[in-house]
Amino acid sequence: MADLLVVPLKKPSEVDLVKPLKNLISSSYNTSDKTEDYNEAINEFAKLRSNAVWRAFEKYESSLEVIYSYYDQLCALEGKIPFHEIQVPFKWKDAFDKGTLFGGRMSMTVPSFAFEKMCVLFNIAALQSAVAASQSVDSDEGLKLAAKLLQQAAGIFNYLKANVMLAIQQEPTQDLNPETLGALSSLMIAQAQEIFVYKAIHDRMKDAVVAKLSAQCEELYAEVMKLFQKELLHALWDRDWLPTVAGKQAAYHGISQYYQSLVCKSNKSVGEEIARLEHAHELLKAAQQRSGRPSFFQDFVTKVQRNLAEARKDNDFIYHERIPDPKTLPPVGKAVLAKPSALPDRLSSGFKDLFAELVPIAVHQALAAYDVRKAEIVNSEVTKLRESTQFLNSVLASMNLPAALEDAEGSGGDALPQSVREKAAAVRAAGGLRHIEELIAELPALLGRNSEVLDEAERMLREEQESDDQLRKQFGQQWTRLPSERLTETFKANLAKYREILSNAKNADKVVRDKFEAHRQSIALLGGGEAELKAAVPAGGGGSGGSAATARLRVLIEQVETIKAERDVVEQELRSATVDMRQQFLAALAQGGIDEPAVSVESLGRVFGPLQAQVRDSLARQEKLVAELQEANEEFCKEKAGGGAAARREEVLKQLAAAHDAFFELQGNLREGTKFYNDLTQLLVVFQNKISDYCFARKTEKEELLKDLTQNPTRQPIGTTPAVPQHYVAAGTSDDKKGTPPPRPPPPSTSQGGSSAPPPVTPAAGTGALPYPVYPQGMPVPYGASSAAPYPTYVPPPGSFNPYAAGVGGAAVPYPHQPGYVYPFPQPPPYQSYPGYPQPPQQQQQQQQQPPQNRQW
């Protein structure tokens, strides 16, 4: 069996998958009430990638299962994580590694998992072709496996041809060009058909069947030859590919004629048999000549020669049939067996999802929407309860209740009411004035920390876009990657959203400070000693505590405390109510789709409906209770005796009661504000990490594209002529104080016909130097030579010497792809460190002595 052509593998590069995946999963899938650790799965995924992309180069059948598993894991993860949010700079080299010679790109870096999938699929197909080529044609199992793998490879190349441009969205390397992929798919199908030919021969099928299979194989190789000879692809293939394809096209044409001759032999059509054998012999010899291998399909050449000799002998002595012209023979029929296989959902046999706990994206989005609806309901109901309670406390404070009631029931006019003592003790236990001042003092630092993180994220985006815009302006249409402004729309929208959140937080901080200043003096009294508090409260006359109004107020105040306690319980139940919607959404997805609004509203109504009813009942009871309190307080005030001192005492007690309520309200607000800023810091750090990953990926992509543009002379305009080196300055010009050296005699003639030497060249008048450089015939022109170079002196240039910089006598520099052109290969740019990524040891030592430029939170 002739050797099968093996598609080379794309060369990968190492990437960091761990950090970007951790950032995305921690920000998108973990919540404050449910945190899962996927570090082990992420590390295993990174190991799987490293093993798969490098194991493929071993080209064993066992390597297929490893790379299958990695591809399946990519597909499974794609359904659970939005790949467009992960910025990993995947770099893959051209499989044929000839991009620069033909105007293409030798490597490509794209920060996209979609690009990674395309490259892994390419290597799967390439490895399948290698494994198929290693199978034995003497084994039935080997032939079956080879045919299966080649058809699968053809299907993969077809899939890549249809999807690669959508995944990359820029100019690909030559191996991923749709035309290249189409040619490779056709090659795989032709080779699969070739396997079926050998399978038919191995299984001793009928000669007519083998002839038809061979005829189809010849047609497929003819199509491959047509595709391989396209202008853009002709120079891409290895040097033995075109001769091999051309040789196989002729060979299988000859084989089909050979087996058809056997059919003619069985039908006693000796004339046609001889014509087909002669034609087969010509084709097989042409195959050997085209392939450049004398032994190419030699076994069939031997068979044809033997049969042809026997047929001619029989015809000469027995049949005496006329030998028809091969062009007049009926064509051999064709039998199509090889077809591209559709890409299956799973390639590996024992696939195990490393991220089985992660739900699909549709379910995750539905869960996120459900959480938003739930948070809206909880926040709305809790806000109603708290605002109603604050209003109730303000009503009681305006009535000086229950302090006025305790004053009326007490015996002394200068004693502190029991409720005031309890409130003062509660304030002191909570830390008093100093505690509130400490909480307020923390706010600017927390706000500043968040602003710094946001400013740093904005700076990275701005600098990345400025760099992209500058290079796009410099290279024009050659700068083929997507513009930064298109890729950063989501980032900028989130930046604006976070800026607005910080602005609202600053306004809320101001409201808290104003409220604190309004009650600062009274809070200080409550947080001080009891003697100080007693001295600050004016003495007043006591009243009768046995009136009906007093008893009624006492009952109403007890009802107020009952309502407050009930509301605390309802608020706790609202915050703790949880429903596992994951299984419901998974079941809905399995049935065909998720109607998130309908499912969420039904579940939320079932869980929170009774609690919302309790909130409405509590608010209705409060309205009635406040009306009764106002009425009872009016009667109480009429019965209560006292002059100006009693009024001043009542006013101070009202202020203390209001300060007590304000203290705990401020404490709650400040704690919530501190938690808000800390939670926001975590979100902003994750957001900054995403931007950092994006900028690093774009930086790597930029460096690769710059390297490609600077190393490939066909993709950039030819620069201007370099300046003349100093050692070529004429030694007889006006700047030369030593004068012109004596002229050198002309070189001897090398002609055989006795011709004279070249005529001498005289210097330009008044200069003593030659007007243009002239060198002896056959002598290479020095690099950078100009009119200032003297004829007599030839000084070898330092370093490397390029004899093709100019032609003899000032000939033009050859263009790329012309003989004698030397491609410039500048050194690659130095390694540039990037925040948060590993650096070479020498740079790490240098940077340890420098302060960090970016503050990470």
PDB file of N, CA, C and O in Angstrom, residues 718-751:
ATOM      1  N   ILE A 718       8.702  48.516   1.758  1.00  0.00           N
ATOM      2  CA  ILE A 718      10.146  48.461   1.870  1.00  0.00           C
ATOM      3  C   ILE A 718      10.662  49.805   2.342  1.00  0.00           C
ATOM      4  O   ILE A 718      10.265  50.862   1.851  1.00  0.00           O
ATOM      5  N   GLY A 719      11.528  49.785   3.315  1.00  0.00           N
ATOM      6  CA  GLY A 719      12.028  51.017   3.895  1.00  0.00           C
ATOM      7  C   GLY A 719      12.969  51.761   2.958  1.00  0.00           C
ATOM      8  O   GLY A 719      13.353  51.295   1.883  1.00  0.00           O
ATOM      9  N   THR A 720      13.380  52.926   3.377  1.00  0.00           N
ATOM     10  CA  THR A 720      14.298  53.731   2.585  1.00  0.00           C
ATOM     11  C   THR A 720      15.703  53.150   2.632  1.00  0.00           C
ATOM     12  O   THR A 720      16.030  52.339   3.500  1.00  0.00           O
ATOM     13  N   THR A 721      16.532  53.581   1.725  1.00  0.00           N
ATOM     14  CA  THR A 721      17.913  53.100   1.660  1.00  0.00           C
ATOM     15  C   THR A 721      18.661  53.539   2.908  1.00  0.00           C
ATOM     16  O   THR A 721      18.568  54.701   3.322  1.00  0.00           O
ATOM     17  N   PRO A 722      19.399  52.628   3.555  1.00  0.00           N
ATOM     18  CA  PRO A 722      20.102  53.017   4.783  1.00  0.00           C
ATOM     19  C   PRO A 722      21.214  54.017   4.496  1.00  0.00           C
ATOM     20  O   PRO A 722      21.713  54.134   3.365  1.00  0.00           O
ATOM     21  N   ALA A 723      21.608  54.725   5.519  1.00  0.00           N
ATOM     22  CA  ALA A 723      22.676  55.706   5.382  1.00  0.00           C
ATOM     23  C   ALA A 723      24.004  55.015   5.108  1.00  0.00           C
ATOM     24  O   ALA A 723      24.211  53.862   5.473  1.00  0.00           O
ATOM     25  N   VAL A 724      24.891  55.743   4.488  1.00  0.00           N
ATOM     26  CA  VAL A 724      26.189  55.175   4.125  1.00  0.00           C
ATOM     27  C   VAL A 724      27.043  55.027   5.376  1.00  0.00           C
ATOM     28  O   VAL A 724      27.181  55.972   6.159  1.00  0.00           O
ATOM     29  N   PRO A 725      27.613  53.830   5.627  1.00  0.00           N
ATOM     30  CA  PRO A 725      28.490  53.681   6.791  1.00  0.00           C
ATOM     31  C   PRO A 725      29.711  54.583   6.688  1.00  0.00           C
ATOM     32  O   PRO A 725      30.150  54.958   5.600  1.00  0.00           O
ATOM     33  N   GLN A 726      30.273  54.875   7.856  1.00  0.00           N
ATOM     34  CA  GLN A 726      31.390  55.814   7.906  1.00  0.00           C
ATOM     35  C   GLN A 726      32.617  55.280   7.171  1.00  0.00           C
ATOM     36  O   GLN A 726      33.383  56.034   6.572  1.00  0.00           O
ATOM     37  N   HIS A 727      32.782  53.927   7.208  1.00  0.00           N
ATOM     38  CA  HIS A 727      34.009  53.408   6.600  1.00  0.00           C
ATOM     39  C   HIS A 727      33.949  53.411   5.072  1.00  0.00           C
ATOM     40  O   HIS A 727      34.890  52.975   4.416  1.00  0.00           O
ATOM     41  N   TYR A 728      32.814  53.864   4.484  1.00  0.00           N
ATOM     42  CA  TYR A 728      32.728  53.968   3.039  1.00  0.00           C
ATOM     43  C   TYR A 728      32.842  55.411   2.551  1.00  0.00           C
ATOM     44  O   TYR A 728      32.653  55.687   1.385  1.00  0.00           O
ATOM     45  N   VAL A 729      33.044  56.364   3.458  1.00  0.00           N
ATOM     46  CA  VAL A 729      33.174  57.758   3.030  1.00  0.00           C
ATOM     47  C   VAL A 729      34.423  57.903   2.160  1.00  0.00           C
ATOM     48  O   VAL A 729      35.486  57.348   2.472  1.00  0.00           O
ATOM     49  N   ALA A 730      34.271  58.615   1.071  1.00  0.00           N
ATOM     50  CA  ALA A 730      35.391  58.743   0.112  1.00  0.00           C
ATOM     51  C   ALA A 730      36.603  59.370   0.780  1.00  0.00           C
ATOM     52  O   ALA A 730      36.490  60.290   1.587  1.00  0.00           O
ATOM     53  N   ALA A 731      37.727  58.852   0.434  1.00  0.00           N
ATOM     54  CA  ALA A 731      38.978  59.346   1.036  1.00  0.00           C
ATOM     55  C   ALA A 731      39.593  60.478   0.224  1.00  0.00           C
ATOM     56  O   ALA A 731      40.777  60.744   0.306  1.00  0.00           O
ATOM     57  N   GLY A 732      38.856  61.122  -0.621  1.00  0.00           N
ATOM     58  CA  GLY A 732      39.436  62.226  -1.381  1.00  0.00           C
ATOM     59  C   GLY A 732      38.506  63.400  -1.496  1.00  0.00           C
ATOM     60  O   GLY A 732      38.681  64.240  -2.361  1.00  0.00           O
ATOM     61  N   THR A 733      37.466  63.482  -0.649  1.00  0.00           N
ATOM     62  CA  THR A 733      36.483  64.552  -0.714  1.00  0.00           C
ATOM     63  C   THR A 733      37.037  65.792  -0.062  1.00  0.00           C
ATOM     64  O   THR A 733      38.155  65.815   0.483  1.00  0.00           O
ATOM     65  N   SER A 734      36.184  66.819  -0.063  1.00  0.00           N
ATOM     66  CA  SER A 734      36.624  68.092   0.490  1.00  0.00           C
ATOM     67  C   SER A 734      36.885  68.010   1.972  1.00  0.00           C
ATOM     68  O   SER A 734      37.606  68.822   2.519  1.00  0.00           O
ATOM     69  N   ASP A 735      36.246  66.983   2.656  1.00  0.00           N
ATOM     70  CA  ASP A 735      36.467  66.872   4.090  1.00  0.00           C
ATOM     71  C   ASP A 735      37.742  66.104   4.408  1.00  0.00           C
ATOM     72  O   ASP A 735      38.153  66.018   5.555  1.00  0.00           O
ATOM     73  N   ASP A 736      38.349  65.537   3.403  1.00  0.00           N
ATOM     74  CA  ASP A 736      39.545  64.726   3.640  1.00  0.00           C
ATOM     75  C   ASP A 736      40.765  65.623   3.504  1.00  0.00           C
ATOM     76  O   ASP A 736      41.077  66.139   2.431  1.00  0.00           O
ATOM     77  N   LYS A 737      41.480  65.834   4.575  1.00  0.00           N
ATOM     78  CA  LYS A 737      42.640  66.736   4.596  1.00  0.00           C
ATOM     79  C   LYS A 737      43.917  66.052   4.118  1.00  0.00           C
ATOM     80  O   LYS A 737      44.930  66.673   3.950  1.00  0.00           O
ATOM     81  N   LYS A 738      43.838  64.702   3.948  1.00  0.00           N
ATOM     82  CA  LYS A 738      45.056  63.987   3.590  1.00  0.00           C
ATOM     83  C   LYS A 738      45.243  63.869   2.083  1.00  0.00           C
ATOM     84  O   LYS A 738      46.220  63.298   1.615  1.00  0.00           O
ATOM     85  N   GLY A 739      44.282  64.330   1.301  1.00  0.00           N
ATOM     86  CA  GLY A 739      44.422  64.255  -0.129  1.00  0.00           C
ATOM     87  C   GLY A 739      43.951  62.938  -0.690  1.00  0.00           C
ATOM     88  O   GLY A 739      43.614  62.013   0.028  1.00  0.00           O
ATOM     89  N   THR A 740      43.935  62.836  -2.013  1.00  0.00           N
ATOM     90  CA  THR A 740      43.454  61.651  -2.705  1.00  0.00           C
ATOM     91  C   THR A 740      44.589  60.666  -2.904  1.00  0.00           C
ATOM     92  O   THR A 740      45.674  61.044  -3.337  1.00  0.00           O
ATOM     93  N   PRO A 741      44.391  59.398  -2.582  1.00  0.00           N
ATOM     94  CA  PRO A 741      45.464  58.426  -2.796  1.00  0.00           C
ATOM     95  C   PRO A 741      45.679  58.226  -4.286  1.00  0.00           C
ATOM     96  O   PRO A 741      44.814  58.520  -5.100  1.00  0.00           O
ATOM     97  N   PRO A 742      46.839  57.703  -4.654  1.00  0.00           N
ATOM     98  CA  PRO A 742      47.114  57.485  -6.092  1.00  0.00           C
ATOM     99  C   PRO A 742      46.133  56.494  -6.667  1.00  0.00           C
ATOM    100  O   PRO A 742      45.681  55.581  -5.980  1.00  0.00           O
ATOM    101  N   PRO A 743      45.767  56.650  -7.927  1.00  0.00           N
ATOM    102  CA  PRO A 743      44.776  55.752  -8.539  1.00  0.00           C
ATOM    103  C   PRO A 743      45.306  54.333  -8.665  1.00  0.00           C
ATOM    104  O   PRO A 743      46.497  54.122  -8.860  1.00  0.00           O
ATOM    105  N   ARG A 744      44.396  53.404  -8.534  1.00  0.00           N
ATOM    106  CA  ARG A 744      44.763  51.993  -8.659  1.00  0.00           C
ATOM    107  C   ARG A 744      44.720  51.593 -10.134  1.00  0.00           C
ATOM    108  O   ARG A 744      43.800  51.970 -10.859  1.00  0.00           O
ATOM    109  N   PRO A 745      45.676  50.806 -10.586  1.00  0.00           N
ATOM    110  CA  PRO A 745      45.648  50.404 -11.999  1.00  0.00           C
ATOM    111  C   PRO A 745      44.429  49.549 -12.279  1.00  0.00           C
ATOM    112  O   PRO A 745      43.914  48.888 -11.386  1.00  0.00           O
ATOM    113  N   PRO A 746      43.931  49.560 -13.502  1.00  0.00           N
ATOM    114  CA  PRO A 746      42.728  48.777 -13.829  1.00  0.00           C
ATOM    115  C   PRO A 746      42.991  47.291 -13.677  1.00  0.00           C
ATOM    116  O   PRO A 746      44.129  46.841 -13.810  1.00  0.00           O
ATOM    117  N   PRO A 747      41.956  46.500 -13.373  1.00  0.00           N
ATOM    118  CA  PRO A 747      42.143  45.059 -13.205  1.00  0.00           C
ATOM    119  C   PRO A 747      42.477  44.409 -14.523  1.00  0.00           C
ATOM    120  O   PRO A 747      42.113  44.910 -15.586  1.00  0.00           O
ATOM    121  N   PRO A 748      43.203  43.318 -14.463  1.00  0.00           N
ATOM    122  CA  PRO A 748      43.564  42.628 -15.705  1.00  0.00           C
ATOM    123  C   PRO A 748      42.346  42.039 -16.379  1.00  0.00           C
ATOM    124  O   PRO A 748      41.350  41.718 -15.728  1.00  0.00           O
ATOM    125  N   SER A 749      42.411  41.890 -17.663  1.00  0.00           N
ATOM    126  CA  SER A 749      41.297  41.334 -18.424  1.00  0.00           C
ATOM    127  C   SER A 749      41.247  39.835 -18.240  1.00  0.00           C
ATOM    128  O   SER A 749      42.275  39.161 -18.156  1.00  0.00           O
ATOM    129  N   THR A 750      40.027  39.315 -18.127  1.00  0.00           N
ATOM    130  CA  THR A 750      39.842  37.876 -17.954  1.00  0.00           C
ATOM    131  C   THR A 750      39.221  37.234 -19.174  1.00  0.00           C
ATOM    132  O   THR A 750      38.856  36.071 -19.160  1.00  0.00           O
ATOM    133  N   SER A 751      39.007  38.024 -20.233  1.00  0.00           N
ATOM    134  CA  SER A 751      38.373  37.475 -21.437  1.00  0.00           C
ATOM    135  C   SER A 751      39.354  36.593 -22.186  1.00  0.00           C
ATOM    136  O   SER A 751      40.567  36.780 -22.130  1.00  0.00           O
TER     137      SER A 751
END
